[in-house]
Short mmCIF file of C-alpha atoms in Angstrom, two decimals:
data_model
loop_
_atom_site.label_atom_id
_atom_site.label_comp_id
_atom_site.label_asym_id
_atom_site.label_seq_id
_atom_site.Cartn_x
_atom_site.Cartn_y
_atom_site.Cartn_z
CA MET A 1 21.01 25.05 5.79
CA ILE A 2 20.96 21.25 5.99
CA MET A 3 19.66 19.67 2.78
CA TYR A 4 20.11 16.03 3.74
CA PHE A 5 21.05 13.73 6.61
CA LEU A 6 23.59 10.89 6.73
CA PHE A 7 22.89 7.62 8.55
CA ASP A 8 25.93 6.56 10.52
CA GLY A 9 26.85 3.43 12.47
CA PHE A 10 24.52 0.99 10.75
CA PHE A 11 25.91 1.53 7.25
CA ASP A 12 29.59 1.87 8.14
CA VAL A 13 30.76 -1.59 7.01
CA PRO A 14 30.28 -2.00 3.22
CA GLU A 15 30.91 -5.76 3.33
CA TRP A 16 27.82 -6.28 5.49
CA GLN A 17 25.40 -4.19 3.44
CA ASN A 18 24.14 -7.02 1.22
CA PHE A 19 23.56 -9.15 4.30
CA TYR A 20 21.64 -6.32 5.99
CA ALA A 21 19.56 -5.86 2.85
CA LEU A 22 18.69 -9.58 2.78
CA VAL A 23 17.77 -9.69 6.48
CA PHE A 24 15.57 -6.60 6.29
CA PHE A 25 13.99 -7.87 3.07
CA LEU A 26 13.01 -11.14 4.76
CA ILE A 27 11.69 -9.26 7.78
CA TYR A 28 9.69 -6.92 5.56
CA ILE A 29 8.21 -9.69 3.41
CA SER A 30 7.22 -11.76 6.45
CA SER A 31 5.60 -8.76 8.12
CA VAL A 32 3.74 -7.68 4.98
CA MET A 33 2.52 -11.18 4.19
CA GLY A 34 1.45 -11.84 7.78
CA ASN A 35 -0.51 -8.60 8.12
CA ILE A 36 -2.08 -8.84 4.66
CA LEU A 37 -3.15 -12.41 5.42
CA ILE A 38 -4.81 -11.22 8.65
CA ILE A 39 -6.59 -8.41 6.77
CA ILE A 40 -7.85 -10.70 3.99
CA THR A 41 -8.97 -13.33 6.49
CA ILE A 42 -11.02 -10.84 8.48
CA ILE A 43 -12.55 -9.23 5.38
CA LEU A 44 -13.56 -12.50 3.71
CA ASN A 45 -14.78 -14.38 6.80
CA ILE A 46 -18.21 -13.07 7.80
CA HIS A 47 -17.87 -14.69 11.23
CA LEU A 48 -15.04 -12.26 11.99
CA HIS A 49 -17.12 -9.17 11.22
CA ILE A 50 -17.37 -8.19 14.87
CA PRO A 51 -15.84 -5.21 16.74
CA MET A 52 -12.87 -7.15 18.12
CA TYR A 53 -11.61 -8.15 14.68
CA PHE A 54 -12.48 -4.79 13.17
CA PHE A 55 -9.87 -3.31 15.52
CA VAL A 56 -7.44 -6.16 14.76
CA LEU A 57 -7.82 -5.29 11.06
CA ASN A 58 -6.95 -1.65 11.81
CA LEU A 59 -3.97 -2.84 13.86
CA SER A 60 -2.68 -4.85 10.90
CA ILE A 61 -3.02 -1.80 8.63
CA VAL A 62 -1.01 0.23 11.16
CA ASP A 63 1.71 -2.44 11.29
CA LEU A 64 1.90 -2.51 7.49
CA GLY A 65 2.40 1.24 7.41
CA GLN A 66 4.95 1.17 10.22
CA VAL A 67 7.34 -1.24 8.48
CA THR A 68 6.76 0.28 5.03
CA VAL A 69 7.95 3.77 6.01
CA ILE A 70 11.22 2.40 7.42
CA ILE A 71 12.43 -0.88 5.91
CA PRO A 72 12.34 -0.15 2.12
CA LYS A 73 14.63 2.85 2.64
CA VAL A 74 17.04 0.70 4.68
CA ILE A 75 17.10 -1.93 1.94
CA ALA A 76 17.68 0.70 -0.77
CA ASN A 77 20.53 2.33 1.17
CA SER A 78 22.17 -1.05 1.81
CA LEU A 79 22.00 -2.13 -1.83
CA MET A 80 23.22 1.22 -3.17
CA LYS A 81 25.91 1.53 -0.47
CA THR A 82 24.71 4.99 0.49
CA LYS A 83 23.76 6.73 3.74
CA ILE A 84 21.81 9.71 2.43
CA ILE A 85 18.21 10.73 3.10
CA LEU A 86 16.92 14.12 1.99
CA TYR A 87 15.77 16.61 4.63
CA SER A 88 12.17 16.55 3.38
CA HIS A 89 12.18 12.75 3.15
CA CYS A 90 13.46 12.53 6.71
CA ALA A 91 10.63 14.77 7.94
CA ALA A 92 8.08 12.70 6.00
CA GLN A 93 9.48 9.46 7.42
CA MET A 94 9.36 10.79 10.97
CA PHE A 95 5.79 12.04 10.50
CA SER A 96 4.60 8.72 9.03
CA TYR A 97 6.28 6.59 11.68
CA ALA A 98 4.94 8.77 14.53
CA LEU A 99 1.46 8.58 12.99
CA PHE A 100 1.43 4.78 12.82
CA ALA A 101 3.12 4.25 16.21
CA ALA A 102 0.74 6.58 18.04
CA SER A 103 -2.30 5.18 16.22
CA GLU A 104 -1.28 1.68 17.27
CA PHE A 105 -1.17 2.59 20.95
CA PHE A 106 -4.54 4.35 20.80
CA LEU A 107 -6.00 1.32 18.99
CA LEU A 108 -4.66 -0.98 21.70
CA THR A 109 -6.39 1.23 24.28
CA VAL A 110 -9.67 1.02 22.37
CA MET A 111 -9.29 -2.76 22.07
CA ALA A 112 -8.92 -3.01 25.86
CA TYR A 113 -12.26 -1.23 26.24
CA ASP A 114 -13.82 -3.59 23.70
CA ARG A 115 -12.71 -6.63 25.73
CA TYR A 116 -13.96 -4.99 28.93
CA VAL A 117 -17.45 -4.48 27.52
CA ALA A 118 -17.55 -7.97 25.97
CA ILE A 119 -16.62 -9.75 29.20
CA CYS A 120 -17.92 -7.48 31.96
CA HIS A 121 -21.12 -6.25 30.25
CA PRO A 122 -21.98 -8.93 27.64
CA LEU A 123 -25.72 -8.08 27.58
CA GLN A 124 -24.95 -4.48 26.61
CA TYR A 125 -22.18 -5.33 24.14
CA GLU A 126 -24.19 -4.93 20.94
CA THR A 127 -25.54 -1.58 22.15
CA LEU A 128 -22.24 -0.14 23.41
CA MET A 129 -20.12 -1.49 20.54
CA ASP A 130 -22.37 -1.04 17.52
CA ARG A 131 -21.02 -0.33 14.04
CA SER A 132 -21.08 3.46 14.26
CA ARG A 133 -19.45 3.45 17.70
CA CYS A 134 -16.63 1.21 16.48
CA ILE A 135 -15.99 3.44 13.46
CA GLN A 136 -15.93 6.51 15.70
CA MET A 137 -13.46 4.90 18.13
CA ALA A 138 -11.15 3.75 15.32
CA SER A 139 -11.35 7.20 13.71
CA CYS A 140 -10.40 8.83 17.02
CA ALA A 141 -7.38 6.52 17.28
CA TRP A 142 -6.23 7.47 13.78
CA MET A 143 -6.88 11.17 14.42
CA GLY A 144 -4.88 10.97 17.63
CA GLY A 145 -2.01 9.47 15.62
CA ILE A 146 -2.18 12.28 13.05
CA LEU A 147 -2.17 15.01 15.72
CA THR A 148 0.71 13.33 17.56
CA ALA A 149 2.72 13.11 14.34
CA ILE A 150 2.10 16.79 13.53
CA LEU A 151 3.13 17.81 17.05
CA HIS A 152 6.39 15.87 17.15
CA THR A 153 7.48 16.46 13.56
CA GLY A 154 6.83 20.20 13.81
CA ALA A 155 8.59 20.52 17.18
CA THR A 156 11.59 18.44 16.09
CA PHE A 157 12.24 20.15 12.76
CA ALA A 158 11.81 23.61 14.27
CA ASN A 159 15.33 23.11 15.66
CA THR A 160 18.59 24.36 14.26
CA PHE A 161 20.92 21.44 13.59
CA CYS A 162 24.69 21.64 13.97
CA SER A 163 25.27 18.28 12.31
CA ASN A 164 23.54 16.09 9.74
CA VAL A 165 24.92 12.73 10.88
CA ILE A 166 22.30 10.42 12.44
CA ASN A 167 23.48 7.39 14.37
CA GLN A 168 20.47 5.37 13.26
CA PHE A 169 18.96 3.65 10.22
CA PHE A 170 15.85 5.84 10.10
CA CYS A 171 14.81 9.33 11.19
CA ASP A 172 13.94 8.76 14.83
CA ILE A 173 13.05 11.60 17.20
CA PRO A 174 15.74 10.99 19.89
CA GLU A 175 18.49 10.76 17.28
CA ILE A 176 17.40 13.95 15.50
CA LEU A 177 17.29 15.83 18.83
CA ARG A 178 20.92 14.88 19.43
CA LEU A 179 21.83 17.07 16.45
CA SER A 180 20.17 20.18 17.85
CA CYS A 181 22.36 23.10 18.86
CA SER A 182 19.63 25.50 19.97
CA ASP A 183 17.22 25.75 22.88
CA MET A 184 14.34 24.92 20.52
CA TYR A 185 14.83 21.23 21.36
CA LEU A 186 13.13 22.01 24.69
CA ILE A 187 9.87 22.37 22.74
CA GLU A 188 10.12 18.77 21.56
CA ILE A 189 11.10 17.66 25.07
CA GLY A 190 7.88 19.28 26.27
CA ALA A 191 5.96 17.52 23.48
CA ILE A 192 7.49 14.18 24.51
CA VAL A 193 6.52 14.78 28.15
CA LEU A 194 2.97 15.64 27.08
CA THR A 195 2.71 12.54 24.89
CA ALA A 196 4.27 10.37 27.59
CA SER A 197 1.65 11.61 30.06
CA LEU A 198 -1.12 10.74 27.60
CA TYR A 199 0.40 7.31 26.96
CA PHE A 200 0.72 6.72 30.70
CA ALA A 201 -2.96 7.61 31.16
CA CYS A 202 -3.85 5.12 28.42
CA PHE A 203 -1.63 2.50 30.04
CA VAL A 204 -3.33 3.05 33.43
CA PHE A 205 -6.70 2.71 31.67
CA ILE A 206 -5.58 -0.60 30.09
CA VAL A 207 -4.28 -1.96 33.40
CA THR A 208 -7.43 -0.89 35.26
CA THR A 209 -9.63 -2.35 32.53
CA TYR A 210 -7.88 -5.71 32.65
CA GLY A 211 -8.12 -5.72 36.43
CA GLN A 212 -11.91 -5.59 36.02
CA ILE A 213 -11.77 -8.19 33.24
CA PHE A 214 -9.81 -10.69 35.34
CA LYS A 215 -12.22 -10.22 38.23
CA ALA A 216 -15.11 -11.01 35.91
CA ILE A 217 -13.32 -14.04 34.43
CA ILE A 218 -12.61 -15.50 37.86
CA LYS A 219 -16.31 -15.34 38.70
CA ILE A 220 -17.27 -17.41 35.63
CA SER A 221 -18.26 -20.89 36.81
CA SER A 222 -17.73 -22.72 33.51
CA VAL A 223 -14.09 -23.65 32.93
CA LYS A 224 -14.57 -23.74 29.15
CA VAL A 225 -16.15 -20.27 29.03
CA ARG A 226 -13.44 -18.94 31.35
CA GLN A 227 -10.68 -20.29 29.09
CA LYS A 228 -12.34 -18.85 25.98
CA ALA A 229 -12.67 -15.42 27.61
CA PHE A 230 -9.04 -15.47 28.67
CA SER A 231 -7.88 -16.64 25.21
CA THR A 232 -9.52 -13.60 23.57
CA CYS A 233 -7.59 -11.29 25.91
CA LEU A 234 -4.18 -12.97 25.83
CA PRO A 235 -3.06 -11.84 22.32
CA HIS A 236 -3.98 -8.24 23.13
CA LEU A 237 -2.07 -8.38 26.42
CA ILE A 238 1.04 -9.73 24.70
CA VAL A 239 0.91 -7.04 21.99
CA VAL A 240 0.43 -4.27 24.59
CA SER A 241 3.36 -5.60 26.64
CA LEU A 242 5.68 -5.71 23.61
CA PHE A 243 4.69 -2.25 22.46
CA PHE A 244 5.01 -0.60 25.85
CA PHE A 245 8.26 -2.38 26.80
CA PHE A 246 10.13 -1.51 23.61
CA GLY A 247 8.63 1.98 23.35
CA SER A 248 9.51 2.84 26.95
CA PHE A 249 13.07 1.64 26.48
CA ALA A 250 13.48 3.80 23.38
CA TYR A 251 11.75 7.06 24.29
CA PHE A 252 11.55 7.36 28.06
CA ARG A 253 15.30 7.67 28.49
CA PRO A 254 17.43 10.79 28.89
CA ILE A 255 18.81 12.03 25.58
CA ASN A 256 22.44 10.98 25.46
CA ARG A 257 24.65 13.12 23.30
CA THR A 258 27.02 10.18 22.81
CA PRO A 259 25.45 7.57 20.52
CA SER A 260 25.95 3.85 21.12
CA GLN A 261 25.27 0.54 19.40
CA MET A 262 22.57 -0.11 21.99
CA ASP A 263 20.54 2.66 20.36
CA LEU A 264 20.59 0.74 17.07
CA VAL A 265 19.54 -2.49 18.77
CA ALA A 266 16.74 -0.70 20.62
CA ALA A 267 15.53 0.94 17.40
CA ILE A 268 15.32 -2.42 15.61
CA ALA A 269 13.50 -3.90 18.60
CA TYR A 270 10.73 -1.29 18.85
CA SER A 271 10.35 -0.34 15.17
CA VAL A 272 10.59 -3.71 13.43
CA VAL A 273 9.86 -6.50 15.93
CA PRO A 274 6.26 -5.61 17.00
CA PRO A 275 4.84 -5.30 13.44
CA CYS A 276 6.37 -8.70 12.63
CA MET A 277 5.22 -10.38 15.84
CA ASN A 278 1.65 -9.07 15.96
CA PRO A 279 0.34 -11.27 13.10
CA VAL A 280 2.03 -14.31 14.65
CA ILE A 281 0.56 -13.56 18.07
CA TYR A 282 -2.98 -13.10 16.78
CA SER A 283 -2.85 -16.07 14.39
CA MET A 284 -1.27 -18.50 16.86
CA ARG A 285 -3.05 -17.48 20.07
CA ASN A 286 -6.52 -16.78 18.67
CA LYS A 287 -8.72 -19.72 17.71
CA ASP A 288 -11.07 -17.68 15.49
CA ILE A 289 -8.19 -16.24 13.46
CA LYS A 290 -6.64 -19.70 13.04
CA GLN A 291 -9.94 -21.14 11.84
CA GLY A 292 -10.39 -18.21 9.46
CA LEU A 293 -6.88 -18.69 8.05
CA TRP A 294 -7.48 -22.40 7.53
CA LYS A 295 -10.76 -21.73 5.75
CA LEU A 296 -9.03 -19.17 3.51
CA ILE A 297 -6.19 -21.58 2.66
CA ALA A 298 -8.62 -24.46 2.09
CA TRP A 299 -10.80 -22.32 -0.18
CA ARG A 300 -7.75 -21.18 -2.17
CA PHE A 301 -6.07 -24.54 -2.72
CA PHE A 302 -9.05 -26.91 -2.81
CA ARG A 303 -11.29 -24.71 -4.96
CA GLY A 304 -12.87 -26.75 -7.73
CA LYS A 305 -11.79 -30.03 -6.13
CA LYS A 306 -13.54 -32.48 -3.88
CA LEU A 307 -12.83 -31.23 -0.37
CA PRO A 308 -12.10 -33.39 2.63
CA HIS A 309 -15.22 -33.83 4.77
CA ALA A 310 -13.90 -31.74 7.69
CA VAL A 311 -12.84 -28.88 5.43
CA SER A 312 -16.08 -28.81 3.45
CA LEU A 313 -18.05 -28.83 6.69
CA ASN A 314 -16.15 -25.79 7.95
CA LEU A 315 -16.50 -23.94 4.65
CA SER A 316 -20.22 -24.61 4.52
CA HIS A 317 -20.61 -22.59 7.71
CA ALA A 318 -18.38 -19.70 6.57
#
């Protein structure tokens, strides 16, 4: 019976371990700080207490969880020059990562619906996207993530493993399936196909929704209103594209019994890059978030001092 797994490939060169630890530490700190800053900005700025930013807040929480279940273990292994992760810890890591990754995609689907209602049916927006409805939709996204995590973790660890060497830096489903030496892995293949079908349905919904959104935006006569409507959709589109591109590359490929360095590169791309990029995308491409961040910074550093006229004017309306 396997009691632990060994990460291979990424931790093979001892001389590079301190460098890996430093790089992942910087990535982790930047991701945590960026997402926490988004969360604090939305909570403290009453102007951002609307459905769109409620879902952005949930997205930041998901990104925080996603990097936290992976990167600290990588840093610890690099500093201690070890490759070991216990069997139970590996299962917990897989469950947590699947939960956050699935919840993120379901949240992105819900956010597409929110933009559709806001732009295509603005007069009904407050009715269709009231507080209780938003909480229900976010809860469904989280529940979908929990059920997906239970399905994949249970199906994956029902296998009999002939090896405990993982060519990866965290417990990822494709890499664990490579170790299977029984027909039980077909259960997880079926689970992946089922999840992929659900994800594809969500993706079709997002594409169809944005088709209707772009039609509505084109019909807007005011150039300023049209640009504002498009600017609220652009960050979401970029995040969806990143998530679906990296996720498709990682999971919608045939399972190759022979590991390669490309698998490590792909894993870093889809597990670490999106949680780090999402705060940047929303803070740089969204005017409301940028204004909220500036108000938060101004309140923190100019508190108790005489504020510049422009800053004090903004804060007086916060």
